[in-house]
Coordinates of C-alpha atoms in Angstrom, one line a residue:
Chain E
M209 CA -6.1 19.2 14.3
G210 CA -4.6 22.3 13.9
R211 CA -3.7 22.4 17.5
Y212 CA -2.1 19.1 17.5
A213 CA -0.2 19.9 14.3
R214 CA 1.6 22.4 16.0
G215 CA 2.8 20.4 18.6
E216 CA 0.2 20.5 21.3
A217 CA -0.7 16.5 22.4
A218 CA -3.7 17.8 24.4
A219 CA -5.3 18.9 21.6
F220 CA -5.6 15.5 20.1
E221 CA -6.8 13.5 23.0
L222 CA -9.3 16.0 23.2
L223 CA -10.4 15.1 19.6
Y224 CA -9.8 11.6 20.2
R225 CA -12.1 11.5 23.4
R226 CA -14.5 13.6 21.4
H227 CA -14.7 10.8 18.7
E228 CA -13.5 7.1 19.7
L229 CA -16.9 6.0 20.8
R230 CA -18.5 7.1 16.9
V231 CA -15.5 5.6 15.2
W232 CA -15.2 2.6 17.1
R233 CA -18.8 1.9 16.9
Y234 CA -19.2 2.5 13.0
L235 CA -16.0 -0.1 12.7
Q236 CA -17.4 -2.8 15.5
R237 CA -20.8 -2.5 14.1
N238 CA -19.8 -3.0 10.2
L239 CA -17.0 -5.6 10.9
K240 CA -19.7 -7.3 13.8
N241 CA -16.2 -8.1 15.9
A242 CA -14.2 -5.8 18.6
A243 CA -11.1 -7.3 18.4
T244 CA -10.6 -6.1 14.8
A245 CA -12.4 -2.7 15.7
D246 CA -9.6 -2.5 18.5
E247 CA -7.0 -3.5 15.8
L248 CA -8.4 -1.0 13.0
M249 CA -8.9 1.9 15.6
Q250 CA -5.3 2.0 16.1
E251 CA -4.8 2.1 13.1
V252 CA -7.3 5.2 12.2
W253 CA -5.9 7.3 15.2
F254 CA -2.3 6.3 14.3
A255 CA -2.9 7.7 10.3
V256 CA -4.9 10.8 11.9
A257 CA -1.7 11.3 14.3
R258 CA 0.6 11.1 11.3
D259 CA -1.2 12.6 8.6
A260 CA -2.7 16.0 11.0
S261 CA -0.1 18.3 9.4
R262 CA -2.0 17.2 5.7
Y263 CA -5.5 18.1 7.1
L264 CA -7.2 20.8 5.3
P265 CA -9.1 22.9 7.6
S266 CA -11.9 23.6 4.5
A267 CA -12.8 19.9 5.2
R268 CA -15.4 18.9 8.4
F269 CA -12.9 17.0 10.8
T270 CA -15.7 13.9 10.9
T271 CA -15.7 13.6 7.1
W272 CA -11.8 12.9 7.1
L273 CA -11.8 10.9 10.4
F274 CA -14.6 8.9 9.0
S275 CA -13.1 8.4 5.2
I276 CA -9.6 7.1 6.8
A277 CA -11.7 4.6 8.8
H278 CA -13.5 3.4 5.8
N279 CA -10.6 3.0 4.0
R280 CA -9.0 0.7 6.7
M281 CA -11.8 -1.3 7.2
I282 CA -12.8 -1.9 3.1
D283 CA -9.0 -2.8 3.3
S284 CA -9.5 -4.9 6.7
I285 CA -12.8 -6.5 5.0
R286 CA -11.1 -7.5 1.5
T287 CA -8.2 -8.8 3.4
R288 CA -9.9 -11.0 6.0
R289 CA -12.4 -12.3 3.0
R290 CA -9.2 -14.3 2.0
H291 CA -8.7 -15.7 5.2
M292 CA -11.9 -16.4 7.3
S293 CA -15.0 -16.9 6.5
L294 CA -17.6 -14.3 7.0
E295 CA -19.3 -16.3 9.8
S296 CA -16.2 -16.5 12.6
L297 CA -16.6 -12.3 11.7
G298 CA -20.7 -12.7 12.8
H299 CA -20.2 -14.8 16.1
E300 CA -20.1 -11.3 18.3
S301 CA -23.2 -9.3 16.9
E302 CA -25.0 -12.0 19.5
E303 CA -22.7 -11.5 22.0
V304 CA -23.5 -7.7 21.6
T305 CA -27.1 -8.3 21.7
R306 CA -27.0 -10.7 24.3
Q307 CA -25.3 -8.0 26.8
L308 CA -27.9 -5.5 26.0
T309 CA -30.2 -7.8 26.8
A310 CA -28.6 -9.0 29.9
D311 CA -28.1 -5.7 31.3
P312 CA -28.0 -5.8 35.4
G313 CA -29.8 -2.8 35.9
A314 CA -33.1 -4.1 34.7
S315 CA -35.1 -3.8 37.1
P316 CA -38.5 -1.6 35.6
V317 CA -40.1 -2.6 33.1
A318 CA -39.9 0.1 30.8
A319 CA -36.3 0.2 30.8
A320 CA -36.4 -3.7 30.0
V321 CA -38.5 -2.8 27.2
A322 CA -36.3 -0.3 25.6
R323 CA -33.5 -2.7 26.4
D324 CA -34.9 -5.1 24.3
E325 CA -35.9 -2.6 21.6
A326 CA -32.2 -1.5 21.5
A327 CA -31.0 -5.0 21.3
A328 CA -33.3 -5.6 18.3
L329 CA -32.3 -2.6 16.7
I330 CA -28.6 -3.5 16.9
R331 CA -28.9 -7.0 15.7
A332 CA -30.9 -5.2 12.7
V333 CA -28.4 -2.9 11.7
E334 CA -25.8 -5.4 11.8
D335 CA -28.0 -7.5 9.5
L336 CA -28.4 -4.9 7.0
P337 CA -26.4 -5.5 3.8
R338 CA -23.0 -4.3 3.8
E339 CA -23.2 -1.2 1.5
Q340 CA -26.8 0.1 3.3
R341 CA -25.4 -0.6 6.6
E342 CA -22.4 1.2 6.5
A343 CA -23.9 4.2 4.7
F344 CA -26.5 4.4 7.6
L345 CA -23.4 3.9 10.2
L346 CA -21.8 6.6 8.7
Q347 CA -24.8 8.5 8.6
V348 CA -26.0 8.1 12.3
E349 CA -22.3 7.6 13.9
G350 CA -20.2 10.3 12.0
D351 CA -23.1 12.6 11.3
L352 CA -22.2 12.7 7.9
D353 CA -24.8 14.1 5.1
V354 CA -25.8 12.0 1.7
E355 CA -23.1 13.6 -0.3
E356 CA -20.3 13.2 2.2
I357 CA -21.7 9.3 2.4
A358 CA -21.2 8.9 -1.3
R359 CA -17.9 10.9 -1.2
I360 CA -16.1 8.3 1.1
T361 CA -18.1 5.4 0.0
G362 CA -16.8 6.1 -4.0
S363 CA -21.2 5.8 -4.5
S364 CA -22.7 8.2 -7.0
F365 CA -25.4 10.4 -4.6
E366 CA -29.0 8.5 -5.7
T367 CA -27.2 5.1 -4.7
T368 CA -26.1 6.7 -1.4
K369 CA -29.7 8.0 -1.0
S370 CA -31.3 5.0 -1.7
R371 CA -29.0 2.9 0.2
L372 CA -30.2 5.2 3.6
R373 CA -33.7 4.7 2.5
Y374 CA -33.7 0.9 2.1
A375 CA -31.7 0.9 5.5
R376 CA -34.1 3.1 7.2
T377 CA -37.1 1.3 5.6
K378 CA -36.1 -2.0 6.7
L379 CA -34.7 -1.1 10.4
R380 CA -38.6 0.9 10.8
Q381 CA -40.3 -2.2 9.4
M382 CA -38.2 -4.1 12.3
L383 CA -39.1 -2.0 14.5
K384 CA -42.6 -2.0 14.0
E385 CA -42.7 -6.3 13.8
Y386 CA -40.9 -5.9 16.9
V387 CA -43.6 -3.9 18.7
Chain M
M291 CA -39.9 8.7 11.9
T292 CA -36.4 9.4 10.8
E293 CA -36.0 11.2 14.5
D294 CA -37.8 8.3 16.1
L295 CA -35.1 5.7 14.4
D296 CA -32.0 8.2 14.9
E297 CA -33.0 8.4 18.7
I298 CA -34.3 4.9 19.2
Y299 CA -30.5 4.1 17.5
R300 CA -28.7 6.6 19.8
R301 CA -30.4 5.3 22.8
A302 CA -29.5 1.6 21.7
S303 CA -25.9 2.6 21.3
A304 CA -26.0 4.3 25.5
L305 CA -27.2 1.0 26.2
D306 CA -24.7 -0.6 24.4
P307 CA -21.8 -2.0 26.7
S308 CA -19.5 -2.8 24.5
R309 CA -16.4 -0.4 24.3
P310 CA -13.0 -0.1 22.8
S311 CA -10.2 -1.2 24.9
E312 CA -8.8 0.8 27.2
A313 CA -5.2 -0.6 25.5
V314 CA -6.0 1.0 22.1
R315 CA -6.7 4.4 23.7
R316 CA -3.3 4.2 25.8
K317 CA -1.5 3.4 22.6
V318 CA -3.2 6.1 20.4
L319 CA -2.7 8.6 22.9
E320 CA 1.0 7.6 23.6
H321 CA 1.8 7.5 20.2
A322 CA 0.0 11.1 19.3
A323 CA 2.1 12.7 22.1
A324 CA 5.0 10.9 20.8
L325 CA 4.6 12.6 17.0
A326 CA 3.9 16.2 18.6
A327 CA 6.9 16.1 20.6
A328 CA 9.3 15.0 17.6
P329 CA 10.7 17.9 16.0
P330 CA 8.3 19.0 12.6
R331 CA 10.2 17.7 9.3
P332 CA 11.7 20.6 7.1
A333 CA 9.6 21.3 4.4
A334 CA 12.9 20.6 2.2
N335 CA 12.9 17.2 2.7
R336 CA 9.5 17.0 1.3
A337 CA 10.2 18.8 -1.7
R338 CA 13.0 16.6 -2.5
W339 CA 11.8 14.0 -4.8
R340 CA 10.4 16.7 -7.2
P341 CA 14.3 17.2 -8.5
A342 CA 15.2 14.0 -8.3
I343 CA 11.7 12.8 -10.6
F344 CA 12.5 15.5 -13.3
G345 CA 16.4 14.9 -12.9
T346 CA 15.8 11.3 -14.0
L347 CA 12.8 12.0 -16.7
A348 CA 15.8 14.1 -18.4
A349 CA 18.3 11.6 -18.0
A350 CA 15.6 9.4 -19.8
G351 CA 15.4 11.5 -22.3
L352 CA 18.8 11.9 -22.8
A353 CA 19.2 8.7 -23.4
G354 CA 16.1 8.1 -25.7
L355 CA 17.5 10.6 -27.9
L356 CA 20.7 8.9 -28.3
I357 CA 19.2 5.5 -28.2
M358 CA 16.9 6.0 -31.1
P359 CA 18.9 6.5 -34.3
R360 CA 20.3 3.2 -33.7
V361 CA 17.0 1.6 -33.0
F362 CA 15.4 2.8 -36.2
N363 CA 18.1 2.5 -38.6
P364 CA 17.3 0.4 -41.2
H365 CA 20.9 -0.4 -42.1
A366 CA 22.2 -0.7 -38.9
P367 CA 23.4 -4.7 -38.7
T368 CA 22.0 -6.6 -35.5
E369 CA 24.2 -8.1 -32.8
S370 CA 22.9 -11.3 -34.2
A371 CA 24.2 -10.7 -37.7
D372 CA 27.1 -10.2 -36.3
T373 CA 27.8 -13.1 -33.8
S374 CA 26.3 -15.3 -36.8
V375 CA 28.0 -15.0 -40.2
P376 CA 27.0 -17.6 -42.5
A377 CA 30.0 -20.2 -43.9
E378 CA 28.7 -19.4 -47.3
A379 CA 27.9 -15.7 -46.8
P380 CA 30.6 -13.2 -49.1
P381 CA 33.7 -13.5 -47.5
A382 CA 34.9 -9.9 -49.0
V383 CA 32.7 -7.5 -46.6
A384 CA 35.2 -5.1 -45.2
A385 CA 35.3 -5.5 -41.5
P386 CA 34.8 -2.1 -40.0
P387 CA 37.4 -0.5 -37.8
L388 CA 34.7 -1.3 -34.8
A389 CA 33.9 -4.9 -35.7
G390 CA 30.7 -5.4 -34.5
A391 CA 29.5 -2.3 -33.5
P392 CA 26.7 -0.5 -34.8
P393 CA 27.3 2.3 -36.4
L394 CA 26.5 5.9 -35.2
A395 CA 23.9 8.3 -36.7
G396 CA 24.8 9.6 -40.2
A397 CA 27.4 7.3 -40.9
P398 CA 27.2 4.9 -43.8
P399 CA 25.5 2.1 -44.0
V400 CA 28.4 -1.2 -44.3
N401 CA 26.6 -2.4 -47.6
S402 CA 27.6 0.6 -48.9
A403 CA 31.2 1.0 -47.7
P404 CA 33.6 1.8 -50.8
I405 CA 35.2 -1.6 -50.4
Q406 CA 33.5 -4.4 -52.2
P407 CA 33.4 -7.8 -52.2
Q408 CA 36.5 -9.4 -54.5
N409 CA 34.7 -11.2 -56.6
A410 CA 32.5 -8.5 -57.3
Q411 CA 35.5 -6.4 -58.9
P412 CA 37.1 -6.8 -62.4
E413 CA 40.0 -8.7 -62.0
A414 CA 42.7 -6.6 -63.8
A415 CA 41.8 -3.6 -61.5
A416 CA 41.7 -5.7 -58.9
R417 CA 45.5 -6.9 -59.7
S418 CA 46.9 -3.6 -60.9
R419 CA 45.2 -1.2 -58.2
A420 CA 43.8 -3.3 -55.7
Q421 CA 46.4 -5.7 -55.3
P422 CA 46.8 -4.8 -51.3
N423 CA 43.5 -4.0 -51.1
A424 CA 42.5 -7.5 -51.8
R425 CA 45.1 -9.0 -49.8
S426 CA 44.2 -7.1 -46.9
L427 CA 40.6 -8.4 -47.6
V428 CA 41.5 -11.7 -47.8
E429 CA 43.7 -11.7 -44.8
A430 CA 41.2 -10.0 -43.0
T431 CA 38.1 -12.4 -43.8
P432 CA 39.7 -15.4 -41.8
R433 CA 40.4 -13.0 -39.3
T434 CA 36.9 -11.6 -39.2
A435 CA 35.9 -15.0 -38.9
D436 CA 38.2 -15.9 -36.5
A437 CA 37.4 -13.0 -34.5
S438 CA 33.8 -14.1 -34.7
R439 CA 34.4 -17.7 -33.8
Q440 CA 36.3 -16.2 -30.5
G441 CA 33.5 -13.7 -30.1
A442 CA 31.4 -16.7 -30.2
S443 CA 33.4 -18.9 -27.6
R444 CA 34.0 -15.7 -25.5
L445 CA 30.4 -15.1 -25.4
E446 CA 29.7 -18.6 -24.9
A447 CA 32.0 -18.5 -21.7
A448 CA 30.3 -15.3 -20.3
A449 CA 26.6 -16.9 -20.7
K450 CA 28.2 -19.7 -18.5
S451 CA 30.0 -17.6 -16.6
G452 CA 27.0 -15.4 -16.2
A453 CA 25.2 -18.7 -15.1
A454 CA 27.6 -19.6 -12.6
A455 CA 27.3 -16.4 -11.4
E456 CA 24.0 -16.4 -11.0
N457 CA 23.8 -19.7 -9.5
T458 CA 25.8 -18.5 -6.9
I459 CA 23.8 -15.8 -6.5
A460 CA 20.6 -17.4 -6.0
S461 CA 22.5 -19.9 -3.4
V462 CA 22.9 -16.5 -1.1
Q463 CA 20.1 -14.5 -2.3
P464 CA 16.6 -15.1 -0.2
A465 CA 14.1 -17.0 -1.5
S466 CA 12.0 -15.0 -4.0
P467 CA 8.6 -13.8 -2.3
Q468 CA 6.3 -16.1 -4.1
A469 CA 8.1 -18.8 -2.8
D470 CA 8.7 -17.2 1.2
P471 CA 5.6 -15.6 2.8
S472 CA 8.5 -14.0 4.9
A473 CA 10.1 -12.2 2.0
A474 CA 6.7 -11.2 0.8
L475 CA 6.2 -10.0 3.9
R476 CA 9.3 -7.7 4.0
Q477 CA 8.6 -6.7 0.0
A478 CA 5.0 -5.8 1.6
A479 CA 6.4 -4.2 4.3
E480 CA 9.1 -2.3 1.9
T481 CA 6.8 -0.8 -0.5
G482 CA 4.0 -0.1 1.8
D483 CA 1.6 -2.3 -0.1
I484 CA -0.3 -2.4 3.4
Q485 CA -3.2 -4.5 1.7
K486 CA -1.0 -7.2 1.1
L487 CA 1.1 -6.5 4.0
R488 CA -2.4 -7.4 6.3
A489 CA -3.2 -10.3 4.2
I490 CA 0.0 -12.0 4.8
L491 CA 0.3 -10.9 8.5
G492 CA -3.3 -13.3 9.1
T493 CA -1.1 -16.1 7.8
Q494 CA 1.0 -17.9 10.2
V495 CA 4.5 -16.0 8.6
G496 CA 7.2 -14.9 11.4
I497 CA 7.2 -10.9 11.4
D498 CA 10.6 -10.7 12.4
A499 CA 12.1 -13.4 10.0
P500 CA 15.2 -11.2 8.8
D501 CA 16.3 -11.8 5.3
A502 CA 19.9 -12.8 4.1
R503 CA 21.6 -9.4 6.1
G504 CA 19.4 -9.9 8.8
R505 CA 16.8 -7.1 7.8
T506 CA 13.4 -7.9 9.2
A507 CA 10.3 -6.3 7.6
L508 CA 10.1 -3.6 10.2
M509 CA 13.6 -2.0 9.1
L510 CA 13.2 -1.9 5.6
A511 CA 9.8 -0.2 6.1
A512 CA 11.3 2.1 8.4
S513 CA 14.8 2.5 6.1
R514 CA 12.2 3.3 2.9
G515 CA 10.1 5.7 5.5
Q516 CA 6.8 3.5 5.0
A517 CA 5.3 4.6 8.1
E518 CA 2.0 2.9 7.5
S519 CA 3.6 -0.2 7.2
V520 CA 6.0 0.6 10.8
D521 CA 2.3 0.9 11.9
V522 CA 0.8 -2.1 11.2
L523 CA 3.9 -4.2 11.6
L524 CA 4.1 -2.6 15.7
A525 CA 0.4 -2.8 15.7
H526 CA 0.9 -6.8 15.2
G527 CA 4.1 -6.7 17.8
A528 CA 7.0 -6.9 15.2
D529 CA 10.1 -6.5 17.4
P530 CA 11.4 -2.7 17.2
N531 CA 15.0 -3.9 19.0
A532 CA 15.7 -6.6 16.3
V533 CA 19.7 -6.4 14.8
D534 CA 20.5 -6.9 11.3
S535 CA 24.2 -8.0 10.3
D536 CA 25.8 -4.5 10.1
G537 CA 24.8 -3.7 13.8
R538 CA 21.5 -1.5 12.3
T539 CA 17.8 -1.4 14.2
P540 CA 14.9 0.1 12.7
L541 CA 15.4 2.9 14.8
K542 CA 18.5 3.6 13.3
A543 CA 17.4 2.6 10.0
A544 CA 14.2 5.4 11.1
L545 CA 17.0 8.3 12.0
A546 CA 19.1 6.9 9.1
A547 CA 16.4 8.0 6.6
D548 CA 15.2 11.2 8.3
Q549 CA 11.8 9.8 9.4
P550 CA 11.1 11.9 12.4
A551 CA 7.5 10.2 12.6
I552 CA 8.5 6.7 12.2
V553 CA 11.3 7.3 15.2
A554 CA 8.8 8.5 17.4
A555 CA 7.0 5.8 16.8
L556 CA 9.2 3.2 17.2
R557 CA 10.9 4.5 20.4
R558 CA 7.1 4.6 21.6
A559 CA 7.1 1.0 20.5
G560 CA 10.2 0.4 23.3
A561 CA 12.8 1.1 20.5
R562 CA 16.8 1.5 22.0

């Protein structure tokens, strides 16, 4: 970030490519809508570029990045809640699941089983309650610890820990049922 | 087990074919490159708001000190008392040199003025010593009443002309934000209210709908330095080359407002 703030555009591209997919998955799996995730993705990274000079190297870049993504997403959810039903937001999760299970490379049985399991897990993540889902995604996609997640989501440490525990318990339960 | 779950999740993510769109990547990288190429904003500009705020606060404090004695002076006549003198009121309250103006701090209150009502003075004394004063008071009283009447009629006239002016202004001003979604859009863009801006953009509002002076939401956001509003508007397809009635474009507005980040964003979006 420091290099980009000093005018080195290539440094930004490096950062973008390193974190692109994680931020996008965080947005897309929380919102269950690829178009909205794209829209927010653009806004998040525009904000990163614009505020590069304000970034403090003492804070982890991923914490800063995901806090921007979280704030944009919450704004977007609030806005969309007023304008569309949640049903329309959820249409794509089934499509993602369908794509996962219908991967053209599905020849070996083991790979097919793995894909089914993966699809089931993605679906289960998307079915988690919003706060649990977000905490879980911040942990696995942002690689953030409980304290960082609590700070970003504006929750207490204990609440965040509980959300993560519930989320993981549900996902494990789902996987057990699946197996 | 935690590691197992994370591992399964990572495997699932690797198998998930959905990806961010290439167009988004291109736009983001171009935007970032443009910002990197823009000259850094001088620190002096960023610090300008401080003296401005302190100056404003100092002026407000001074104004407060000047107004305070007038507000809290229990003897000060109110404006309404000056303009609505009842007909039965004792006519001999001497008109101060500046009738209707509240007294300055420390000035003797009107009620304790040395000139007393005519009927309160002994007749002889009034005839022998205060004849000219009494006459002047008698003469002054109708003049004060006349002045009051004239003042009232002037106030009425002013009110009428004010109402007329208001009607005229209303006829040329754009509709209020509550009534007109495009006005609300412009206001949200100008003030940087991103949540509201997104909410309005979610409706069927014309993103480039101009106000009475031909200014679009993007122009207003650019001129106010609302970089986030500019980003959101550009992401929603706002016209970066719209021209207002003074021939100004969003780019010119951003240049005039010394907003290099916005200038870069607009140029990236094709502003000329």
